[in-house]
PDB file of C-alpha atoms in Angstrom:
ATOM      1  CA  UNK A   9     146.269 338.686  94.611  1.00  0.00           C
ATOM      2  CA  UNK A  10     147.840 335.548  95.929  1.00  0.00           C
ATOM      3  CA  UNK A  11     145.991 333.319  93.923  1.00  0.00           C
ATOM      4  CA  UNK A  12     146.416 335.434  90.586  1.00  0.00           C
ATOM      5  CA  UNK A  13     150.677 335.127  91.054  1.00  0.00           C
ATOM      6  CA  UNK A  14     150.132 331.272  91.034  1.00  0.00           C
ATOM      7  CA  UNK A  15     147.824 331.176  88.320  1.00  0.00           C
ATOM      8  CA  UNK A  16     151.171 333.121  86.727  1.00  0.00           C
ATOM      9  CA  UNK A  17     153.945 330.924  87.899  1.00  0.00           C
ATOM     10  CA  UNK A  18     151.699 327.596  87.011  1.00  0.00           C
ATOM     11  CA  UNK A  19     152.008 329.210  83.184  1.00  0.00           C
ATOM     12  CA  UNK A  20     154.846 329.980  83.189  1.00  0.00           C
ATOM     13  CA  UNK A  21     156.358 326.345  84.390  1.00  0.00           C
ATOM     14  CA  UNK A  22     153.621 324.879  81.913  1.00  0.00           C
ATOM     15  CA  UNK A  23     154.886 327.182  78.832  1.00  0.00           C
ATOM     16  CA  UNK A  24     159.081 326.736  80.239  1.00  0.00           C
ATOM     17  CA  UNK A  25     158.198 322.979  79.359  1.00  0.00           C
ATOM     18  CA  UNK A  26     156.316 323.256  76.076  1.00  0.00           C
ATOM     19  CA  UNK A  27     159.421 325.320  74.858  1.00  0.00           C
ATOM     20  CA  UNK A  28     161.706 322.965  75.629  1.00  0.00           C
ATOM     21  CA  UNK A  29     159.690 320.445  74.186  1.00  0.00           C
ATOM     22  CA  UNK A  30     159.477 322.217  70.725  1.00  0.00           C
ATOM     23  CA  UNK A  31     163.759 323.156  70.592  1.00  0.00           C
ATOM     24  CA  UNK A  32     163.934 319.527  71.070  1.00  0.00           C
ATOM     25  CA  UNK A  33     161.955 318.686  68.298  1.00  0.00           C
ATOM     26  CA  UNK A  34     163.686 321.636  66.253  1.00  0.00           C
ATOM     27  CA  UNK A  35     166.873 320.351  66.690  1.00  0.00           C
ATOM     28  CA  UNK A  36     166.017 316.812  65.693  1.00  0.00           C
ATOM     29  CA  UNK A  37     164.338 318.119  62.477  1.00  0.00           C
ATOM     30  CA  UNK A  38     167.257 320.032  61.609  1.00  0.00           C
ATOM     31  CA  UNK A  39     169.546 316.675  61.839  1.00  0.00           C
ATOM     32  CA  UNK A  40     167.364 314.760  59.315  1.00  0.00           C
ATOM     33  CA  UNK A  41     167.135 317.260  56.912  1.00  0.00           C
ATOM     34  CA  UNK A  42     170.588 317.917  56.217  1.00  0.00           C
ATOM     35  CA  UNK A  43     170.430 313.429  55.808  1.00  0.00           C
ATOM     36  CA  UNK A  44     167.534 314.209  53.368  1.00  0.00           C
ATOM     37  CA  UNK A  45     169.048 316.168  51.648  1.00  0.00           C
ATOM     38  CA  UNK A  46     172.039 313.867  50.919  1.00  0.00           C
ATOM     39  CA  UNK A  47     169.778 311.372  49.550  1.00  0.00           C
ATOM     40  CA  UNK A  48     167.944 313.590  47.412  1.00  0.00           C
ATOM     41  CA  UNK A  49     170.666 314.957  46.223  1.00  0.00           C
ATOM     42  CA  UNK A  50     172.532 311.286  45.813  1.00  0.00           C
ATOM     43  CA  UNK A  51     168.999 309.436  44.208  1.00  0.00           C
ATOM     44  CA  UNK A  52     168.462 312.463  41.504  1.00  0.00           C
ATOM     45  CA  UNK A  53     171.573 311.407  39.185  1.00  0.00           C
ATOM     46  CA  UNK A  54     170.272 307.767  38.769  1.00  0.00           C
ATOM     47  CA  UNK A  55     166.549 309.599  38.095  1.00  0.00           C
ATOM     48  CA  UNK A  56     168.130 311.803  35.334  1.00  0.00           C
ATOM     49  CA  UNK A  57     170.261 309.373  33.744  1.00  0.00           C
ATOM     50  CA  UNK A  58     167.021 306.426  33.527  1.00  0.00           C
ATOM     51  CA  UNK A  59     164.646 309.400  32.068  1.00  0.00           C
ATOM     52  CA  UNK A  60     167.165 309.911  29.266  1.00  0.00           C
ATOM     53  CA  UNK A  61     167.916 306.361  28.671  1.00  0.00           C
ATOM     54  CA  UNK A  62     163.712 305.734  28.623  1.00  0.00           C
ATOM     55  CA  UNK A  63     163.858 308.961  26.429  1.00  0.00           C
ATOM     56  CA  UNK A  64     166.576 307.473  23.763  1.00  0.00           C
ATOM     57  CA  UNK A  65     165.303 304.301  23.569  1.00  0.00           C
ATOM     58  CA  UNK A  66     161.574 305.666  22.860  1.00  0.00           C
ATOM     59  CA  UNK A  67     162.491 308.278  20.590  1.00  0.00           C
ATOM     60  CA  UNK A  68     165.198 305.717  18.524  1.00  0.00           C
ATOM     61  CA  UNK A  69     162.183 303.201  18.042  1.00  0.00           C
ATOM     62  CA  UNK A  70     158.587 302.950  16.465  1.00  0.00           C
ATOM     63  CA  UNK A  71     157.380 300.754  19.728  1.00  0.00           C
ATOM     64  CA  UNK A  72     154.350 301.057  21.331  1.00  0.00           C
ATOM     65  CA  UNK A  73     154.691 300.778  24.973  1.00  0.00           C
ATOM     66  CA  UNK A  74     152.532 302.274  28.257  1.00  0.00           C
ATOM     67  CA  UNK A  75     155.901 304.138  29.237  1.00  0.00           C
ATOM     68  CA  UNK A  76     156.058 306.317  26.374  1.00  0.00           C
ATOM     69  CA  UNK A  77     152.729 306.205  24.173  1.00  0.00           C
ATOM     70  CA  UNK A  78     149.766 307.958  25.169  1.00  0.00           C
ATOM     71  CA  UNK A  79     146.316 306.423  24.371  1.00  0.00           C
ATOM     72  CA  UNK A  80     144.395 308.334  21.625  1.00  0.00           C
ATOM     73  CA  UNK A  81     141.302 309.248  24.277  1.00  0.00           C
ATOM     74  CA  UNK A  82     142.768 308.871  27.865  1.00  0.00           C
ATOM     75  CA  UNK A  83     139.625 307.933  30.395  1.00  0.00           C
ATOM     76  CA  UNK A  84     141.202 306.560  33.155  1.00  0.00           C
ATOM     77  CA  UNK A  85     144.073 308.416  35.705  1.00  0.00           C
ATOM     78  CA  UNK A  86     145.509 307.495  38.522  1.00  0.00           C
ATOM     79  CA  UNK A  87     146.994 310.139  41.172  1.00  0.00           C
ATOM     80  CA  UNK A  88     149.762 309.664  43.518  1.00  0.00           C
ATOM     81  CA  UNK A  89     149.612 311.576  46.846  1.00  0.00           C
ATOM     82  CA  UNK A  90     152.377 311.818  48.960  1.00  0.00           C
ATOM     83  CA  UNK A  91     151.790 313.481  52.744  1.00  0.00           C
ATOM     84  CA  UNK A  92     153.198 312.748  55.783  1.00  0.00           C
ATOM     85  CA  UNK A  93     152.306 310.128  58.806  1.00  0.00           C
ATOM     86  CA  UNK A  94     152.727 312.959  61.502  1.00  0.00           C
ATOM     87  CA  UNK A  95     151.850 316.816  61.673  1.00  0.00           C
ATOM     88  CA  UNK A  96     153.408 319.626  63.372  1.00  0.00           C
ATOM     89  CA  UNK A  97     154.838 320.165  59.922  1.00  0.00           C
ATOM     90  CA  UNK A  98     153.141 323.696  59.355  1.00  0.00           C
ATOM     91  CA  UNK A  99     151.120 324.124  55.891  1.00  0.00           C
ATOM     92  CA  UNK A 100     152.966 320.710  54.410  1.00  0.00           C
ATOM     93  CA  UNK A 101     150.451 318.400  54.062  1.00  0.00           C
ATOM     94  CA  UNK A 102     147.578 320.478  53.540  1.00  0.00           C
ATOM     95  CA  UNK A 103     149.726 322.250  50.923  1.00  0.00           C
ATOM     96  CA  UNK A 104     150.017 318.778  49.193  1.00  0.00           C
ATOM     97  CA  UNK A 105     146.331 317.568  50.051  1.00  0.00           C
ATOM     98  CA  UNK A 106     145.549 321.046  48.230  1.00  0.00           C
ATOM     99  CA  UNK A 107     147.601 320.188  44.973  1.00  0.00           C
ATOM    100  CA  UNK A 108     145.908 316.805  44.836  1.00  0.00           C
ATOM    101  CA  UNK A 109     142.643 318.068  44.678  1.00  0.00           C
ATOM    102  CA  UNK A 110     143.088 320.533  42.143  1.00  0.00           C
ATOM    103  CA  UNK A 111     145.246 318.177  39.798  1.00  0.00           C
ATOM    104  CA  UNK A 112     141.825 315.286  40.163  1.00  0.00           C
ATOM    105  CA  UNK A 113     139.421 318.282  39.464  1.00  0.00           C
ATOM    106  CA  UNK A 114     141.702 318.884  36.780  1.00  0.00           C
ATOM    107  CA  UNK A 115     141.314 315.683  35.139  1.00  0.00           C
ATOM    108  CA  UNK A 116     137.971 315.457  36.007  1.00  0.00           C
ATOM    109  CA  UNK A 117     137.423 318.034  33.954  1.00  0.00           C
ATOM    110  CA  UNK A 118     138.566 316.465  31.253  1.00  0.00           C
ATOM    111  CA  UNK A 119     136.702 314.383  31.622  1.00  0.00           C
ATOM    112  CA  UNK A 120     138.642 311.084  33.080  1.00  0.00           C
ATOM    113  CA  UNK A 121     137.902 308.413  36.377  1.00  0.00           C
ATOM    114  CA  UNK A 122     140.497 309.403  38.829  1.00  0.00           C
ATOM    115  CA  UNK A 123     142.027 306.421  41.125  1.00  0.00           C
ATOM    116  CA  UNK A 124     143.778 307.810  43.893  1.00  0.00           C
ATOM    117  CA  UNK A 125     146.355 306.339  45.782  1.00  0.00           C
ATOM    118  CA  UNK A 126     148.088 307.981  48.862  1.00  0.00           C
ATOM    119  CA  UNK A 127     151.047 307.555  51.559  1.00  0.00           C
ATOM    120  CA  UNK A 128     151.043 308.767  54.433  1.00  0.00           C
ATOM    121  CA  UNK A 129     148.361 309.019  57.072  1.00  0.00           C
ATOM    122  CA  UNK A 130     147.573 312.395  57.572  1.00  0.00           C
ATOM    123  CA  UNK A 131     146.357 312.899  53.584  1.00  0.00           C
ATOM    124  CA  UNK A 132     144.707 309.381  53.910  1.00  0.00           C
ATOM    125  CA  UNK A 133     143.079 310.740  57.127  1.00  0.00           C
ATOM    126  CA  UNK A 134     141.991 313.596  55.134  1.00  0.00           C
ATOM    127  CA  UNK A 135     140.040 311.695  52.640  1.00  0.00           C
ATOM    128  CA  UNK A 136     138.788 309.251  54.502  1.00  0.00           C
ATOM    129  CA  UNK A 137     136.747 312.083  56.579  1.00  0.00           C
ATOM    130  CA  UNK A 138     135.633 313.129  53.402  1.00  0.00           C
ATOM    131  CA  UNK A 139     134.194 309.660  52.451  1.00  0.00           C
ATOM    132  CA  UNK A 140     136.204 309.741  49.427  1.00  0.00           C
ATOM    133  CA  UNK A 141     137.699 306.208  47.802  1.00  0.00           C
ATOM    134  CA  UNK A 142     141.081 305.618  47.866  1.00  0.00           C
ATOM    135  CA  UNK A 143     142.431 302.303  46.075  1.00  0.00           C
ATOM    136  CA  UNK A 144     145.622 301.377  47.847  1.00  0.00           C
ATOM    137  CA  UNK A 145     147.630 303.869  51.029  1.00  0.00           C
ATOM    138  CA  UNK A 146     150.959 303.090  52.382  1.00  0.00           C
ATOM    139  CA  UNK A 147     151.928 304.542  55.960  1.00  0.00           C
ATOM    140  CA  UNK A 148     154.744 304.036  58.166  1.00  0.00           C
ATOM    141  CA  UNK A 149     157.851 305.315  56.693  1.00  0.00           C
ATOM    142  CA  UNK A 150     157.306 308.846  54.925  1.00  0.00           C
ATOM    143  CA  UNK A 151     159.970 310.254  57.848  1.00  0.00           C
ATOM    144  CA  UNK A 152     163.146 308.172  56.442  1.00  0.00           C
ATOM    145  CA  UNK A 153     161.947 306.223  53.135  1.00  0.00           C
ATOM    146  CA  UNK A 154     163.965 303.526  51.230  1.00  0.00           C
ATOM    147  CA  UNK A 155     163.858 302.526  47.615  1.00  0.00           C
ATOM    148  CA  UNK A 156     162.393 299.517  49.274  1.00  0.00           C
ATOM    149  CA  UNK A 157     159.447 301.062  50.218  1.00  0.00           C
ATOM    150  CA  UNK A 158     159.409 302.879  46.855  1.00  0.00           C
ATOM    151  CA  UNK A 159     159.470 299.419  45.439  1.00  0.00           C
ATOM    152  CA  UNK A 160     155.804 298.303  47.240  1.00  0.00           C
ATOM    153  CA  UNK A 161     154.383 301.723  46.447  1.00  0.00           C
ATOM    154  CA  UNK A 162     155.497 301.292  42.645  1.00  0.00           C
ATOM    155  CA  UNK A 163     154.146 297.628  42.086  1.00  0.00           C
ATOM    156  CA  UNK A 164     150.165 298.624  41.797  1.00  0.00           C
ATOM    157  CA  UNK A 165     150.999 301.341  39.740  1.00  0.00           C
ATOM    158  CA  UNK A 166     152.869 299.423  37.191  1.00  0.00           C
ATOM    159  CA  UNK A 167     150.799 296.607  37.421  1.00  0.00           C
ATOM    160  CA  UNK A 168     147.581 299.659  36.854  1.00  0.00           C
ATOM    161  CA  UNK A 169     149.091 301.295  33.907  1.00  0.00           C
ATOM    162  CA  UNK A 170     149.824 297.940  31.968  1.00  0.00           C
ATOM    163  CA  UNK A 171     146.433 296.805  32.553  1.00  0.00           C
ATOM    164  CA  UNK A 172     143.798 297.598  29.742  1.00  0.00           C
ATOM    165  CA  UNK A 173     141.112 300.275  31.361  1.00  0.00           C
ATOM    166  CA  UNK A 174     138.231 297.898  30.554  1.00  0.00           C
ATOM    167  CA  UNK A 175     140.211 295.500  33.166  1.00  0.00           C
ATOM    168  CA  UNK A 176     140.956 298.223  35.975  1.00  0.00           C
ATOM    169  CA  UNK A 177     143.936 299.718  34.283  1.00  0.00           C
ATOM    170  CA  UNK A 178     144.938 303.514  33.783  1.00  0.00           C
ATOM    171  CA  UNK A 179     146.327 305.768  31.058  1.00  0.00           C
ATOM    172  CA  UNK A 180     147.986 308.355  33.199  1.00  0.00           C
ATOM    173  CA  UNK A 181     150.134 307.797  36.379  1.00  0.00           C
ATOM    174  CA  UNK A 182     150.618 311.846  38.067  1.00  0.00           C
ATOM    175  CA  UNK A 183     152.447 312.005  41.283  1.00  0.00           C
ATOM    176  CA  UNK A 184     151.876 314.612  43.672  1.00  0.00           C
ATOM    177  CA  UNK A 185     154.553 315.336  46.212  1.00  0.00           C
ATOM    178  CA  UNK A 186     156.029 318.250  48.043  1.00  0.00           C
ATOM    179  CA  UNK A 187     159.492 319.707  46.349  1.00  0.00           C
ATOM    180  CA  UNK A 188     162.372 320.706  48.207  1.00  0.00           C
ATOM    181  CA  UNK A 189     164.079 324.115  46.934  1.00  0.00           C
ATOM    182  CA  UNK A 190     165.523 325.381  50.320  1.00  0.00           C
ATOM    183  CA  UNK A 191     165.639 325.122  53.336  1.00  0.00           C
ATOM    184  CA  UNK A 192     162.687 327.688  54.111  1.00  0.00           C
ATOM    185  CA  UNK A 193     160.660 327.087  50.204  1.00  0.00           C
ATOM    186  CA  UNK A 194     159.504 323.762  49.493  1.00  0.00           C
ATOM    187  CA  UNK A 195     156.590 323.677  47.346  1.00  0.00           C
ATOM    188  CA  UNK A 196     153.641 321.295  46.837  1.00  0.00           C
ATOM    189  CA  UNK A 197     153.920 320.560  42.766  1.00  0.00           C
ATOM    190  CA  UNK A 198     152.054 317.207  40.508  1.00  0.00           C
ATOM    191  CA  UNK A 199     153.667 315.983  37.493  1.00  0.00           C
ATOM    192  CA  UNK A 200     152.987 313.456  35.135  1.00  0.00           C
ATOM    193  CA  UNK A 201     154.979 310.109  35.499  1.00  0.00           C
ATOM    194  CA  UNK A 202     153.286 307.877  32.575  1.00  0.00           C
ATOM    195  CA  UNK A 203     153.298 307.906  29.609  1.00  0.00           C
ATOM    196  CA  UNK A 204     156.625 310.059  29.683  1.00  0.00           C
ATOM    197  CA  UNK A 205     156.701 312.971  27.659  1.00  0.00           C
ATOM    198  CA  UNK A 206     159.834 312.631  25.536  1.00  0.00           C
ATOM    199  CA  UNK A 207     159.469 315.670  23.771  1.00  0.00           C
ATOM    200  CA  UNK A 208     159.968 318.022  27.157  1.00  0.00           C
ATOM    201  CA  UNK A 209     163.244 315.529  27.429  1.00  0.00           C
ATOM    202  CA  UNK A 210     164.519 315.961  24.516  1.00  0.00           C
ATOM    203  CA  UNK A 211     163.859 320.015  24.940  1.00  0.00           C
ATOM    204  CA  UNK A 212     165.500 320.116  28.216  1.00  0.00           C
ATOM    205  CA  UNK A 213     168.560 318.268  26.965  1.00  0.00           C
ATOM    206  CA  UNK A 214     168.848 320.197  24.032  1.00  0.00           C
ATOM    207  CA  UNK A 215     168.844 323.228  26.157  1.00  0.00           C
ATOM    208  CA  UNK A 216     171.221 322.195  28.533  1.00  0.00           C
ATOM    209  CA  UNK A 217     173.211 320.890  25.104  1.00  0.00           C
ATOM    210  CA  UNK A 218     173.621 317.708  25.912  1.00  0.00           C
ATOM    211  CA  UNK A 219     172.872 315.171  23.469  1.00  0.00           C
ATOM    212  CA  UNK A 220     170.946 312.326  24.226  1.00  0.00           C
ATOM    213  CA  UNK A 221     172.924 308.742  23.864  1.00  0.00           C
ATOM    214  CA  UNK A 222     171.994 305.796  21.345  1.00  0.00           C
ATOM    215  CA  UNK A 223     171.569 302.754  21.812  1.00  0.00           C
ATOM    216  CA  UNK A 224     171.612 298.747  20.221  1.00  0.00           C
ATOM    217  CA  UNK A 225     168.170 297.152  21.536  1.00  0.00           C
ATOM    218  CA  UNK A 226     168.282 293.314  22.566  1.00  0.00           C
ATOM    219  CA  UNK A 227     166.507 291.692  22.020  1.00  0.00           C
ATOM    220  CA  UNK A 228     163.985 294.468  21.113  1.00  0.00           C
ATOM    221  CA  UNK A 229     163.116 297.956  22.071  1.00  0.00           C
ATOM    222  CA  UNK A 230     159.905 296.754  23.547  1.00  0.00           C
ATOM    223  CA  UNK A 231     162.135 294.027  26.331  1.00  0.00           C
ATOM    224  CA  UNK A 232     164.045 297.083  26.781  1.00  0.00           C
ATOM    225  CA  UNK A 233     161.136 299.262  27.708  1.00  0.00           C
ATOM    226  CA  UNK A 234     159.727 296.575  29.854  1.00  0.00           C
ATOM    227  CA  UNK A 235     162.764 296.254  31.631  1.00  0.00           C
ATOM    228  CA  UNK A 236     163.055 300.015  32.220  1.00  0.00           C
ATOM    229  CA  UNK A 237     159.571 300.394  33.281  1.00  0.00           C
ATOM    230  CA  UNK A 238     159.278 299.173  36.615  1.00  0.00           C
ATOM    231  CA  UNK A 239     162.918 301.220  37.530  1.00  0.00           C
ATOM    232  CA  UNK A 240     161.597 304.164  35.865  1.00  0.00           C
ATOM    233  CA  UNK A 241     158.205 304.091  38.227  1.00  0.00           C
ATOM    234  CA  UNK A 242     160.519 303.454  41.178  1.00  0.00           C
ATOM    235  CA  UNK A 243     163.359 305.880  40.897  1.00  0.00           C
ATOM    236  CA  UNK A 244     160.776 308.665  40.417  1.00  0.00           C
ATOM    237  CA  UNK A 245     158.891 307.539  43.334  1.00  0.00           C
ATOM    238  CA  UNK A 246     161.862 307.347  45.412  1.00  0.00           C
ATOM    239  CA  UNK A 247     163.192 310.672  44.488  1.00  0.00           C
ATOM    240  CA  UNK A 248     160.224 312.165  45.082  1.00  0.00           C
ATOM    241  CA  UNK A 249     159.638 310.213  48.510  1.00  0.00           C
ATOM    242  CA  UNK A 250     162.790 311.694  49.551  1.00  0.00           C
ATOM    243  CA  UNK A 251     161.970 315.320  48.685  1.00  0.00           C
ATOM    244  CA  UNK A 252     158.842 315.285  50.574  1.00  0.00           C
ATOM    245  CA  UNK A 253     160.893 313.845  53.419  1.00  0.00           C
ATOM    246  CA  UNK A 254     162.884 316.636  53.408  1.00  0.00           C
ATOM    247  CA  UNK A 255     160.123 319.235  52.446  1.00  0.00           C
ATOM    248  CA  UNK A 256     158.444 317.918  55.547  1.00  0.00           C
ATOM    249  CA  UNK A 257     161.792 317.747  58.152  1.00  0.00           C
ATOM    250  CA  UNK A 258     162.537 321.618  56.860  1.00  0.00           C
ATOM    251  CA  UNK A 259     158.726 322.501  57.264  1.00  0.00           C
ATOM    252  CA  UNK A 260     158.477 320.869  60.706  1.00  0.00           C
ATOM    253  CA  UNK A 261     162.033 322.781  61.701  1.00  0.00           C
ATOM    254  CA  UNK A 262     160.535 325.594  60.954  1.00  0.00           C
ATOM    255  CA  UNK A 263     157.262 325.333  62.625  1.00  0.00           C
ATOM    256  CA  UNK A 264     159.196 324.307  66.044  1.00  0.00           C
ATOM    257  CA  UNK A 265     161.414 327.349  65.775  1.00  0.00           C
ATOM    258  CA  UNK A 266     157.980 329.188  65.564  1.00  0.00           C
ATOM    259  CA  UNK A 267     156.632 327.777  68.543  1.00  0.00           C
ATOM    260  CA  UNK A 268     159.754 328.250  70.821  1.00  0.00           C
ATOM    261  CA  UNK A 269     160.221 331.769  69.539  1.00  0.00           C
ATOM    262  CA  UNK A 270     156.146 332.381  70.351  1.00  0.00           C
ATOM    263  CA  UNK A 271     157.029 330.338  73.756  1.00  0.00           C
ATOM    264  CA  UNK A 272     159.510 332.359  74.831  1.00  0.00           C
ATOM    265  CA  UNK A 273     157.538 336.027  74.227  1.00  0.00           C
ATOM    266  CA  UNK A 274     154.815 334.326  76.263  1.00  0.00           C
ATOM    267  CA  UNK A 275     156.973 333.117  78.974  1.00  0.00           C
ATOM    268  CA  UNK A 276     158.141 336.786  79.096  1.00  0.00           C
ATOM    269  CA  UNK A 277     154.661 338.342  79.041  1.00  0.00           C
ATOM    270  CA  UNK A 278     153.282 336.457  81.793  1.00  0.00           C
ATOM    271  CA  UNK A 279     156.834 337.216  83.828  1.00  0.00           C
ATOM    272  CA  UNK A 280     155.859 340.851  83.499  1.00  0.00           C
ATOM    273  CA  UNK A 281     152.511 339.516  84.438  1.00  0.00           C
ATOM    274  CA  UNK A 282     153.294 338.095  87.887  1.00  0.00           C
ATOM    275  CA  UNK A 283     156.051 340.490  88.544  1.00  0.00           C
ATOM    276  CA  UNK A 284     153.674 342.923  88.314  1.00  0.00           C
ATOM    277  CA  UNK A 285     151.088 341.300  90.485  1.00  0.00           C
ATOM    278  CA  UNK A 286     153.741 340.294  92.950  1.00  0.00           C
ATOM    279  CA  UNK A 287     154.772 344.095  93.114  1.00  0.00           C
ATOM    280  CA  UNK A 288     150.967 344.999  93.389  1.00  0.00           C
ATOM    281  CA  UNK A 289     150.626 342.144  96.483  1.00  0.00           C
ATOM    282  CA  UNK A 290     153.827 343.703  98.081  1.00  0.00           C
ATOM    283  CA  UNK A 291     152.338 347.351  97.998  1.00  0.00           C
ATOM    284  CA  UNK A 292     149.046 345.631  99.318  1.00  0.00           C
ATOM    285  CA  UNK A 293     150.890 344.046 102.303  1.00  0.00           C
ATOM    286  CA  UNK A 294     152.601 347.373 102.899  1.00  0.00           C
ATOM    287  CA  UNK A 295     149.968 349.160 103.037  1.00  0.00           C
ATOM    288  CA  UNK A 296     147.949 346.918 105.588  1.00  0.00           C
ATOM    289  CA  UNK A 297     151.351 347.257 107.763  1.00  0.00           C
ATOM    290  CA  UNK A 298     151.258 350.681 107.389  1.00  0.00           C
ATOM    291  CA  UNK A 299     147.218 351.207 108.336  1.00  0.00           C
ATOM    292  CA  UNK A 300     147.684 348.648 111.059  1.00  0.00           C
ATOM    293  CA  UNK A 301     150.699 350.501 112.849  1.00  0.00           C
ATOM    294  CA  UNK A 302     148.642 353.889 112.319  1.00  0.00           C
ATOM    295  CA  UNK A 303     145.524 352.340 113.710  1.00  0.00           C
ATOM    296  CA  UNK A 304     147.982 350.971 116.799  1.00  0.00           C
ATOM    297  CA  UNK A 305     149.076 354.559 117.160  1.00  0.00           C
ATOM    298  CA  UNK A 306     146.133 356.285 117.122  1.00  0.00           C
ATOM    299  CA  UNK A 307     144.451 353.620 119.702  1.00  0.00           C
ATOM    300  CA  UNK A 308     147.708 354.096 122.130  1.00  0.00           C
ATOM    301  CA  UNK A 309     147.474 358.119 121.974  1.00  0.00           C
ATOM    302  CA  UNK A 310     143.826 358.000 123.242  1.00  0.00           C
ATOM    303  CA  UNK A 311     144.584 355.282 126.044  1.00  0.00           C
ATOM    304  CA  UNK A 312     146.990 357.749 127.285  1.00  0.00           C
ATOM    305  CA  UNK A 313     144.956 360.735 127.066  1.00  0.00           C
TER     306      UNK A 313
END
């Protein structure tokens, strides 16, 4: 019985530590989301106010440009995944890993050569198990990202989708990423970054009743564009860099608070557990105390008799 309290204790000490372990790691996710949510919610203005500059300038023009014309029969995509470089993060990467399978199946479908690119090493861990090709991966800074790294992640996509398809080049850029709607919903969601849809723009700014601005092109609308283009890729990268950073600090809050509530009902089922067997190894003793002194008695009556 002896053995079976230590085997308790041992647990107990073991599961005390894992709990604090996991608060720890709660309360340090909790910190960085609140900062990513600042810089989600300080990036998305520039985002907005690029797409409807992109938008007026390709809707107040006739030019034909890779950010805002779509090629007659599309054959080539390329796919943007965004995951994380660590776990403990719950359902979030597989989540994302998920929507980036069924967006290339997608296209697939339709019949197009998907290129997939991917930062992060847990989703390029996930493909490279799988034997599947992946053109370029970025790792090392999906936790706190800067428009830097945006920047490095934007360049072979740019330089792709200006390149002719016979020459390595792709019609479509999507971008897969995890969005942040609350603290406890973030959802895994793809979108289409190139060739910009202007008529959804347009719709959504006519809904909201804004109207969009015009503009004087110098030299031309096509400098303009080509000047835009690179921002464009990168302010939409960066925004949605930052919402997966934050998808991923909420979902990893949220996974810790899971563990150290689980911790602590196991730390107080095994208590039960060894006060019970402690109580059971105290009624043993007693009892051999008990028998013993009888025994004594009964042995000391019969010397006497």
């Amino acid at each position: 019985m002896g053995a079976q309290l230590r085997v308790y204790k041992r647990r107990i000490k073991s599961v005390t530590a894992t709990k604090k372990i996991t608060k720890a790691m709660e309360m340090i996710a909790a910190s960085r989301v609140v900062k990513a949510q600042r810089k989600v919610a300080a990036s998305a203005p520039y985002a907005t106010e690029l797409t409807r500059a992109v938008t007026a300038v390709g809707t107040g023009s006739n030019t034909k440009h890779p950010l805002t014309t779509e090629a007659e029969t599309p054959t080539r995509s390329a796919v943007l995944l965004l995951s994380s470089d660590r776990g403990l993060a719950g359902a979030f990467n597989s989540n994302a890993i998920k929507a980036a399978e069924q967006l290339t199946a997608r296209l697939e479908a339709e019949g197009k050569e998907v290129d997939t690119y991917i930062v992060g090493r847990r989703g390029l861990a996930h493909y490279n198990f799988r034997e599947r090709k992946v053109v370029e991966s970025w790792s090392g800074f999906t936790d706190q990202p800067t428009y830097a790294d945006a920047k490095k992640v934007a360049a072979p996509l740019i330089e792709a989708i200006e390149k002719e398809t016979a020459d390595g080049g792709v019609d479509e850029l999507h971008i897969v990423y995890t969005e942040f709607i609350s603290m406890m919903t973030q959802n895994a969601v793809d979108g289409r970054l190139l060739p910009l849809r202007l008529d959804e723009v347009v719709e959504e700014s006519s809904t909201k009743g804004e109207i969009l601005p015009l503009y004087d092109f110098e030299p031309s609308a096509e400098d303009v564009l080509d000047a835009l283009l690179p921002r464009y890729v990168e302010s939409r990268i960066y925004n949605a860099m930052l919402q997966s950073a934050a998808s991923k600090h909420a979902a990893t809050r949220r996974a810790m608070k899971s563990a150290t509530d689980n911790a602590g009902d196991l730390i107080t089922t095994l208590s039960r557990l060894a006060n019970a067997a402690r109580q059971a190894e105290i009624t043993q003793e007693i009892s051999e105390i008990v028998g013993g002194t009888a025994a004594l008695a009964d042995a000391t009556a019969g010397s006497d008799r």
